[in-house]
Short mmCIF file of C-alpha atoms in Angstrom, two decimals:
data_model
loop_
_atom_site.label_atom_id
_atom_site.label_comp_id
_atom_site.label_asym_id
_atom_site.label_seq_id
_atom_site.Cartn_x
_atom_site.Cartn_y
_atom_site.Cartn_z
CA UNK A 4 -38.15 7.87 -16.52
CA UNK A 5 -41.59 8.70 -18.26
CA UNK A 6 -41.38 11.75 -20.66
CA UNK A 7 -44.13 14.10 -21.42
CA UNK A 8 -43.74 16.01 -24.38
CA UNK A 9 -45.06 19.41 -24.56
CA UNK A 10 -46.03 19.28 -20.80
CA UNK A 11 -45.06 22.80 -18.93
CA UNK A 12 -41.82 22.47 -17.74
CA UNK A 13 -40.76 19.34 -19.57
CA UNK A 14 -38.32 18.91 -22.17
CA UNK A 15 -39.43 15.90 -24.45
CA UNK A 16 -37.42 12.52 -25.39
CA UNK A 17 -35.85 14.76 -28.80
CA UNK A 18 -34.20 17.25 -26.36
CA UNK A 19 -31.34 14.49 -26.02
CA UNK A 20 -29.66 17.44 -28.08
CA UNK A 21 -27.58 16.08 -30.82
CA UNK A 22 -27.35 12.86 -27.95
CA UNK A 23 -24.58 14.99 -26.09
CA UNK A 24 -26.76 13.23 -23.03
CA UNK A 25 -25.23 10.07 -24.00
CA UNK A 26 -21.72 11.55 -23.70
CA UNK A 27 -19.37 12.32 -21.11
CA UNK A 28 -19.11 8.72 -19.99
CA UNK A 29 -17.52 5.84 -20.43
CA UNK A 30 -17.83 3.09 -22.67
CA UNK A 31 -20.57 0.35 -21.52
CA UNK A 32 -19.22 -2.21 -18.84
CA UNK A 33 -20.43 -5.29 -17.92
CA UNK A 34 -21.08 -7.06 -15.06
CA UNK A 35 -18.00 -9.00 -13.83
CA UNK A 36 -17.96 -12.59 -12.79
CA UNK A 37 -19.52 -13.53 -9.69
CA UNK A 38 -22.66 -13.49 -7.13
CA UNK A 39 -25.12 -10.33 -7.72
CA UNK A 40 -24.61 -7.35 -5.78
CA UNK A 41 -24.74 -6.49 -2.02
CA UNK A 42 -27.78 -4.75 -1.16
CA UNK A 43 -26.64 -1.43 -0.72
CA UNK A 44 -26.40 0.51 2.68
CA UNK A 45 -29.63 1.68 3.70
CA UNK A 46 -31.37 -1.52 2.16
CA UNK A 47 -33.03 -4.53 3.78
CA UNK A 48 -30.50 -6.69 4.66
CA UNK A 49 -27.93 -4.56 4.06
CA UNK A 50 -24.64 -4.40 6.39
CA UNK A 51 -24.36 -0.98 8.61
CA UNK A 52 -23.16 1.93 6.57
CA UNK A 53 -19.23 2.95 6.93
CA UNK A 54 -17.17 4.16 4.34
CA UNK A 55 -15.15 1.73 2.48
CA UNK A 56 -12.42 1.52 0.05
CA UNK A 57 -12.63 -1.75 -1.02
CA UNK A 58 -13.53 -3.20 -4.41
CA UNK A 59 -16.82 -3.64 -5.72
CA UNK A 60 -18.05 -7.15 -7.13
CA UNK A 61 -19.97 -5.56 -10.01
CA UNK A 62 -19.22 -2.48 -12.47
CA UNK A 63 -22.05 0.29 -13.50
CA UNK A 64 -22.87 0.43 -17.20
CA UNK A 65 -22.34 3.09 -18.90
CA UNK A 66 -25.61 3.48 -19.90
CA UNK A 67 -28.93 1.63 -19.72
CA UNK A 68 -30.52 -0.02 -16.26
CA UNK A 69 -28.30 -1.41 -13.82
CA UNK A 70 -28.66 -5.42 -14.07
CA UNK A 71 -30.37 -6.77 -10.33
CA UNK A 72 -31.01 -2.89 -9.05
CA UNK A 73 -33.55 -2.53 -6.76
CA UNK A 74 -35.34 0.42 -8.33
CA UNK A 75 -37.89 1.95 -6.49
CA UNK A 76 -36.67 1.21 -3.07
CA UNK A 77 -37.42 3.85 -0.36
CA UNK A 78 -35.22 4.00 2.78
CA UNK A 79 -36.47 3.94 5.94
CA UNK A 80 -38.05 7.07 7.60
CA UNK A 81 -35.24 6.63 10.72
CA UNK A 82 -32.48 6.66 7.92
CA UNK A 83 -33.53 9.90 6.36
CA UNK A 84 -33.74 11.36 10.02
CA UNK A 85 -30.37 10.33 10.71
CA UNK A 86 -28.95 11.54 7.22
CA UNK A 87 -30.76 15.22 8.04
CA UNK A 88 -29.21 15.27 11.09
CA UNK A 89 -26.00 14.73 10.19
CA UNK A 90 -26.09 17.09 7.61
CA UNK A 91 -28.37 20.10 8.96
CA UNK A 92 -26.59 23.40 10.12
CA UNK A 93 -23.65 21.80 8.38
CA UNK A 94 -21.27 23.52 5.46
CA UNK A 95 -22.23 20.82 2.94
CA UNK A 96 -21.07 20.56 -1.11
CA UNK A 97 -23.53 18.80 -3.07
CA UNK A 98 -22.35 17.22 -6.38
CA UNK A 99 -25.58 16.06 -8.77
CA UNK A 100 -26.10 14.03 -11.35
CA UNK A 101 -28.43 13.24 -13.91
CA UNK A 102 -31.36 11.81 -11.76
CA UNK A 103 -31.56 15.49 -10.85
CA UNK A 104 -33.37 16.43 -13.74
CA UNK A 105 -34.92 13.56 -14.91
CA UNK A 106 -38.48 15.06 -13.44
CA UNK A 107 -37.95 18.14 -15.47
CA UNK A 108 -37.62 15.36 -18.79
CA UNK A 109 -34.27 14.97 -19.53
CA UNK A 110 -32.97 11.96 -19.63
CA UNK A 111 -30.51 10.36 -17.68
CA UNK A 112 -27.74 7.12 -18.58
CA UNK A 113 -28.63 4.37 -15.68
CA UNK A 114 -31.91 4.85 -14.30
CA UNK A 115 -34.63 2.29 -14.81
CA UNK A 116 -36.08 3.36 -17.70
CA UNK A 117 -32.67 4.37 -19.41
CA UNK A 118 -32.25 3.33 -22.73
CA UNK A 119 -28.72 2.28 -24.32
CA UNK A 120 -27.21 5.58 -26.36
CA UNK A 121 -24.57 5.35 -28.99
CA UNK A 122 -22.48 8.51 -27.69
CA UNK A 123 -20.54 11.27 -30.16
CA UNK A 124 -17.43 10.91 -28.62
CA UNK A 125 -15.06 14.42 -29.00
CA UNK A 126 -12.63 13.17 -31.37
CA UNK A 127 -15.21 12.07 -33.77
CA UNK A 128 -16.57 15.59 -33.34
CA UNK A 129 -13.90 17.42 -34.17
CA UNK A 130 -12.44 14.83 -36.96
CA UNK A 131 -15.03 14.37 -39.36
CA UNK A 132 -17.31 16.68 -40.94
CA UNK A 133 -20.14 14.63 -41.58
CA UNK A 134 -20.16 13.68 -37.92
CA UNK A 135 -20.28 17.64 -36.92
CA UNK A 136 -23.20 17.90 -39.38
CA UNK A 137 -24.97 14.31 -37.96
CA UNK A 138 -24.72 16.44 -34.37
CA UNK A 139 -25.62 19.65 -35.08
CA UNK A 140 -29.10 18.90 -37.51
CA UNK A 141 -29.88 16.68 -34.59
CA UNK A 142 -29.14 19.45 -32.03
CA UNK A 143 -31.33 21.85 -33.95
CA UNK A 144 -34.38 19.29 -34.19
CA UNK A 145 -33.86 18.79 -30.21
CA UNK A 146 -33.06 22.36 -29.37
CA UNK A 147 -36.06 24.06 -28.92
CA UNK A 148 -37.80 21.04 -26.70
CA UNK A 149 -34.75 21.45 -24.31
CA UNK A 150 -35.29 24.93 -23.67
CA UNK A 151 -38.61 23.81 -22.22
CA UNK A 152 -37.03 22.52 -19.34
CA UNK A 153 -37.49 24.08 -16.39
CA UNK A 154 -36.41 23.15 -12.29
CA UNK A 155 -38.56 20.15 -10.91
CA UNK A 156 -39.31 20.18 -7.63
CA UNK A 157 -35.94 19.13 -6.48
CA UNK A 158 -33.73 22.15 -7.65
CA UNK A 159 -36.27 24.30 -5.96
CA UNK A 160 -35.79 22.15 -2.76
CA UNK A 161 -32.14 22.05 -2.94
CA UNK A 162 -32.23 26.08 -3.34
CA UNK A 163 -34.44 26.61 -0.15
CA UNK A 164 -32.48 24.52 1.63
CA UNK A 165 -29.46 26.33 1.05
CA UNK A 166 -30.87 29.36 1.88
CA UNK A 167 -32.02 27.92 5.43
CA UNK A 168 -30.94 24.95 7.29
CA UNK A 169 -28.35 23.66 4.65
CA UNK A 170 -25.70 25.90 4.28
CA UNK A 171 -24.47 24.84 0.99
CA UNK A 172 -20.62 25.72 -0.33
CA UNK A 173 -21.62 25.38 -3.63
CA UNK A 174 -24.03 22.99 -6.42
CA UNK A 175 -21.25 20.56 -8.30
CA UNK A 176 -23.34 19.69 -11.10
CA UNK A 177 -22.14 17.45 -14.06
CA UNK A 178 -25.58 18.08 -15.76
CA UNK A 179 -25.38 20.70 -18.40
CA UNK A 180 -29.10 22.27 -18.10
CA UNK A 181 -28.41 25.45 -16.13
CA UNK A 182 -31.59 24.08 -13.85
CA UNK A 183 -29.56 24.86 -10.44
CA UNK A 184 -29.12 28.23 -11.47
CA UNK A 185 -32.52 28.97 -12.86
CA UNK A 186 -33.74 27.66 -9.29
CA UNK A 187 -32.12 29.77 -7.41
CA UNK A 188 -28.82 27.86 -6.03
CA UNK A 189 -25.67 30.15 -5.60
CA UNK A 190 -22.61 29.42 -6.33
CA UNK A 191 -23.13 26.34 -9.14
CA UNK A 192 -19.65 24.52 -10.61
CA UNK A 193 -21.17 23.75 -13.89
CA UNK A 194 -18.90 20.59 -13.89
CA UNK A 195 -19.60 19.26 -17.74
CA UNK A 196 -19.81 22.66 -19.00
CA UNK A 197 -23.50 24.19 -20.34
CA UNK A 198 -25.69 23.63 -23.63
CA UNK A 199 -26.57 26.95 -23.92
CA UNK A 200 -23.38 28.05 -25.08
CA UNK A 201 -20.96 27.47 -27.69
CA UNK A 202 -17.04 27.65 -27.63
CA UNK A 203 -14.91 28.06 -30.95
CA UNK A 204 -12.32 25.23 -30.32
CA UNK A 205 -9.60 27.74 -32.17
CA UNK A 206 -10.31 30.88 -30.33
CA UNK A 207 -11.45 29.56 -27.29
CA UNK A 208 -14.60 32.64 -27.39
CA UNK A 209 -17.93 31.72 -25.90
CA UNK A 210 -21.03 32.43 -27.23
CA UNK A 211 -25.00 31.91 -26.81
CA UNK A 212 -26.75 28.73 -28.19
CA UNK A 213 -29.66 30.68 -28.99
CA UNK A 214 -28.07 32.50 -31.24
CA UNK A 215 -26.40 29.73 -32.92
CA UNK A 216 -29.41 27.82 -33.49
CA UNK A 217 -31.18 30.87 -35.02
CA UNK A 218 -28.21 31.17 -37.50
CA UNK A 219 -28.37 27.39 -38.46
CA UNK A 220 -31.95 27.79 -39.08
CA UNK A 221 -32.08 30.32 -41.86
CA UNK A 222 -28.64 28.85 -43.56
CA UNK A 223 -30.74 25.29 -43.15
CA UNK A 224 -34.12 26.50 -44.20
CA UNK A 225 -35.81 23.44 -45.94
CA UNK A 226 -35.15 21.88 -42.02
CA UNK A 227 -36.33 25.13 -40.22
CA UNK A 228 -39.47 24.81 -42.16
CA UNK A 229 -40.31 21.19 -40.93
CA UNK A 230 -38.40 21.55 -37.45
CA UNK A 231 -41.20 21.58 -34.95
CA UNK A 232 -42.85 18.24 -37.18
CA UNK A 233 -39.21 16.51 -37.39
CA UNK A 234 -39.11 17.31 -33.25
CA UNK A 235 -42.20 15.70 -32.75
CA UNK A 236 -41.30 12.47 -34.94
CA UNK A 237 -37.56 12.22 -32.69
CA UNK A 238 -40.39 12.22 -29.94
CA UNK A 239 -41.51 9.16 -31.31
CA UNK A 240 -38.63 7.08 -32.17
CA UNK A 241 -37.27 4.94 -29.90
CA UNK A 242 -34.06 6.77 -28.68
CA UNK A 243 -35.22 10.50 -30.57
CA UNK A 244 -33.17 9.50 -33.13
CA UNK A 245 -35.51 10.33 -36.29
CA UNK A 246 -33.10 12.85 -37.56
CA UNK A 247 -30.49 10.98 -37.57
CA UNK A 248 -30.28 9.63 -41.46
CA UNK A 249 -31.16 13.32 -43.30
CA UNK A 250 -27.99 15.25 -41.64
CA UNK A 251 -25.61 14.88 -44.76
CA UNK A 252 -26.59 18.18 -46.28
CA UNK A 253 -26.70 20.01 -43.11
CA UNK A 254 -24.91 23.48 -43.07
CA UNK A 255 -23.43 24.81 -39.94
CA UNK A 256 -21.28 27.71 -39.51
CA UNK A 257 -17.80 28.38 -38.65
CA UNK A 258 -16.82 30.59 -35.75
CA UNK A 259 -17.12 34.14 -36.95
CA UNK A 260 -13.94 35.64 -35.22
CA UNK A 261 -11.43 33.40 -36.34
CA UNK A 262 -13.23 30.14 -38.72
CA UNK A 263 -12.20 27.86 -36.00
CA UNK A 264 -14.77 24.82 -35.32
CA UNK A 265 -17.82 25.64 -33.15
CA UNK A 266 -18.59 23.09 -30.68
CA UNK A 267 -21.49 22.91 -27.54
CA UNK A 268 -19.50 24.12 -24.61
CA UNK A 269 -19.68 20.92 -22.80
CA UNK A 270 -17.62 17.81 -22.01
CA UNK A 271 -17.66 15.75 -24.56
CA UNK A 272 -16.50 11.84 -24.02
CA UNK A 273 -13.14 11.59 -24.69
CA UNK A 274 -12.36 14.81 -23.43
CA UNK A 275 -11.65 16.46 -20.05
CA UNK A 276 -13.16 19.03 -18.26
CA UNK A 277 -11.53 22.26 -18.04
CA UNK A 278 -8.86 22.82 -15.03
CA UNK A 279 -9.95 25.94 -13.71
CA UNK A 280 -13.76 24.57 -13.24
CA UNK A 281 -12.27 21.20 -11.77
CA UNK A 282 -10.38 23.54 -8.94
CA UNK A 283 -13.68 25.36 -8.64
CA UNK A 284 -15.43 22.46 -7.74
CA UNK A 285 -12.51 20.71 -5.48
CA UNK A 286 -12.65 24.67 -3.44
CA UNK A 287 -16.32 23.57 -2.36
CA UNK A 288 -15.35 20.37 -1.32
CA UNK A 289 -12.37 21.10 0.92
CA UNK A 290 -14.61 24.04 2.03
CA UNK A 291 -17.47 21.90 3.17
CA UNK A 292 -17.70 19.70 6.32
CA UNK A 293 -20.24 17.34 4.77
CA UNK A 294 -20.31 15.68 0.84
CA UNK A 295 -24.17 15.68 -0.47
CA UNK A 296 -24.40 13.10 -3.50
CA UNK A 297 -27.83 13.72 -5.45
CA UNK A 298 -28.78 11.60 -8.42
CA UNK A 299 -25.44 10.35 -9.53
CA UNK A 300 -24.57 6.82 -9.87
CA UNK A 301 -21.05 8.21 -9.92
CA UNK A 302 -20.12 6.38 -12.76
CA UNK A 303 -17.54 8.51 -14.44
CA UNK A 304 -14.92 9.21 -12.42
CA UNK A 305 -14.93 13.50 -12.73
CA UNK A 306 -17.89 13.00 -10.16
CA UNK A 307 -16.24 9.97 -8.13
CA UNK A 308 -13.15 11.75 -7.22
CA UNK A 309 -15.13 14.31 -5.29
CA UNK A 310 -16.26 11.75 -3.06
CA UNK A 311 -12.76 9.75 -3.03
CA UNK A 312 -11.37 13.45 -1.85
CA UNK A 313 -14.18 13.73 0.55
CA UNK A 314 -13.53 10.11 2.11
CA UNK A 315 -9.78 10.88 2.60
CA UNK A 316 -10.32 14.29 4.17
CA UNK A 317 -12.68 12.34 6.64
CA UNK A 318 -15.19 14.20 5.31
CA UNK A 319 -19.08 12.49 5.75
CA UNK A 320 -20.36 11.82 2.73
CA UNK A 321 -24.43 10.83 2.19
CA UNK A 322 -25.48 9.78 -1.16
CA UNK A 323 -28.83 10.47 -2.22
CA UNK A 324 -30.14 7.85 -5.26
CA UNK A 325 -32.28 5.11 -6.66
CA UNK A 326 -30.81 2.66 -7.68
CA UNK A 327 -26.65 1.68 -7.29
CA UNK A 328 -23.36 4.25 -7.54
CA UNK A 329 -20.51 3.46 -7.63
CA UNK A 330 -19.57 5.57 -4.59
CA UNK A 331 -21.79 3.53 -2.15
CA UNK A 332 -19.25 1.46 -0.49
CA UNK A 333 -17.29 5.04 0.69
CA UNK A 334 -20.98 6.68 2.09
CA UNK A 335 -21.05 7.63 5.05
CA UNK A 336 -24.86 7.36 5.15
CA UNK A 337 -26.88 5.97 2.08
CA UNK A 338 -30.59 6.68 0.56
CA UNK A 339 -32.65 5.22 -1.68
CA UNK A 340 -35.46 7.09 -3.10
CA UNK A 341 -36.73 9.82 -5.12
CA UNK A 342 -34.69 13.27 -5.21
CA UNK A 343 -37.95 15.71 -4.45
CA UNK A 344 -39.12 13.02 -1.86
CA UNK A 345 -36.00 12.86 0.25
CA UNK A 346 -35.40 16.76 -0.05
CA UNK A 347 -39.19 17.51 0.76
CA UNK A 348 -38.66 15.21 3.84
CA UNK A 349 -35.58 17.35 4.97
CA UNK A 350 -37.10 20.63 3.88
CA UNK A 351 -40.26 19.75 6.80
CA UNK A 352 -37.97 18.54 9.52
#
């Protein structure tokens, strides 16, 4: 992925806020023992798709490329024909992932350009002052280039087609942007929670980001006066990571209702997602006759286990992605390509 900072609609490389982008996984895996990967359904050589629950011969990393991917491949027109058709007119879930809003310039774990991340896991958070500081100084240098995100091409797709030939159950989304919902899709299982808000880990009370990041200005204000230069030297460094050794004298606050710890309301690794929102999401599935995978490599398992539920309700599944999941094996039907290039394909049939 190619970032543009300060392009319309395009959050820049510092708007890995705090590097919560490089959470919410698992710790980096490597390749096991063995001959390379399969090609993948859908690919040249490739066997005929049918779901599968057998092993795979290699493991995803956590984060960075996947080792022998073919990035860049582009099923076959037919294949995309035959994936529309078995979806269209259909009640379909779709579960996303980051390579949904990697066109809008955030960055994802696994795609080709990916770059290895050092994550904040949620026991460090919540353990060590100096580590909540370390986040949250980063979080305000990123903050305001994340808010200039807006949908790509492929949330708007996905929200037209839901309102006509796809009639979507719901938008599973483990990305923490709010990008479905700006676009227009209704209802959206915000999976990995959202960076716009904040949760007190005491009280449990939610509140806006925006207002947090205000408050952390003025009580920080020798940062607030260089933010906007510190943003655009994380836009430099190699993993927007410029920040990173100046966060020791970093003030945040505590929650005002009860002085309990203030965290990003999202999944942090090392913790789970919340059980209500996890029955949310498994609703859509068991309410849907078809399982649309878009941008995931289906790495962690909170995303695999929709598809694992899918396979063993007999439930098609069609996974939508460039370069490997981990789910490929159980598709029923399996593209490779570009999110806005498949859905713009679909959205003219």
């Amino acid at each position: 992925m190619s970032n543009h900072q300060g392009s319309p609609g395009r959050a820049g490389p510092a708007a890995d806020v705090g590097r919560w982008f490089s959470t919410a996984t698992q710790p980096a895996a490597t390749p096991a023992p063995g001959p390379a990967a399969p090609p993948a359904p859908g690919m040249p050589g490739a066997a005929p798709s049918a779901p599968s629950t057998s092993r795979p011969l290699f493991r995803l990393p956590a984060w960075g490329p996947v080792p022998h991917a073919q990035y860049g491949h582009r099923s076959e027109p037919e294949l995309l024909a035959e994936a529309w058709d078995l979806l269209r007119g259909e009640p379909t879930a779709v579960l996303t992932g980051a390579g949904m809003s990697t066109s809008s310039g955030l960055p994802d774990y696994r795609g080709r350009d990916a770059v290895p991340r050092a994550p904040m896991t949620f026991q460090e958070f919540m353990g060590s002052d100096l580590a909540r500081r370390r986040y949250w100084a980063r979080s305000t240098v990123g903050w305001t280039q994340f808010l200039r995100a807006r949908p790509n091409h492929g949330h708007e797709l996905l929200a037209h087609l839901g309102a006509a030939d796809l009639p979507v159950t719901g938008v599973i989304t483990q990305n923490v942007d709010a990008l479905h919902q700006q676009a227009g899709s209704h209802p959206v299982v915000d999976l990995h929670g959202r960076l716009d808000r904040v949760r007190c880990m005491g009280c449990d009370a939610v509140s806006g980001r925006e207002a947090l990041h205000r408050r952390m200005l003025s009580m920080n204000p020798a940062l607030a006066a260089r933010v906007e230069e510190l943003a655009a030297d994380a836009a430099q460094a190699p993993d927007g990571d410029a920040e990173v050794d100046r966060t020791a004298d970093f003030r945040y606050p505590a929650c005002p209702l009860c002085g309990g710890i203030l965290k990003p309301d999202v999944v942090f690794f090392g913790e789970s997602a919340r059980r209500e929102v996890v029955r949310e999401a498994y609703a859509l599935v068991e309410e849907a006759s078809r399982l649309l995978v878009l941008g995931s490599s289906l790495t962690v398992q909170s995303g695999l286990r929709f598809v694992r539920a899918a396979v063993k309700a007999s439930t098609p599944v069609v996974i939508v992605n460039d370069g490997p999941t981990r789910g490929d094996e159980q598709a029923s039907l399996r593209i490779h390509g570009r999110i806005e290039d498949v859905l713009a394909v679909w959205a003219g049939s």
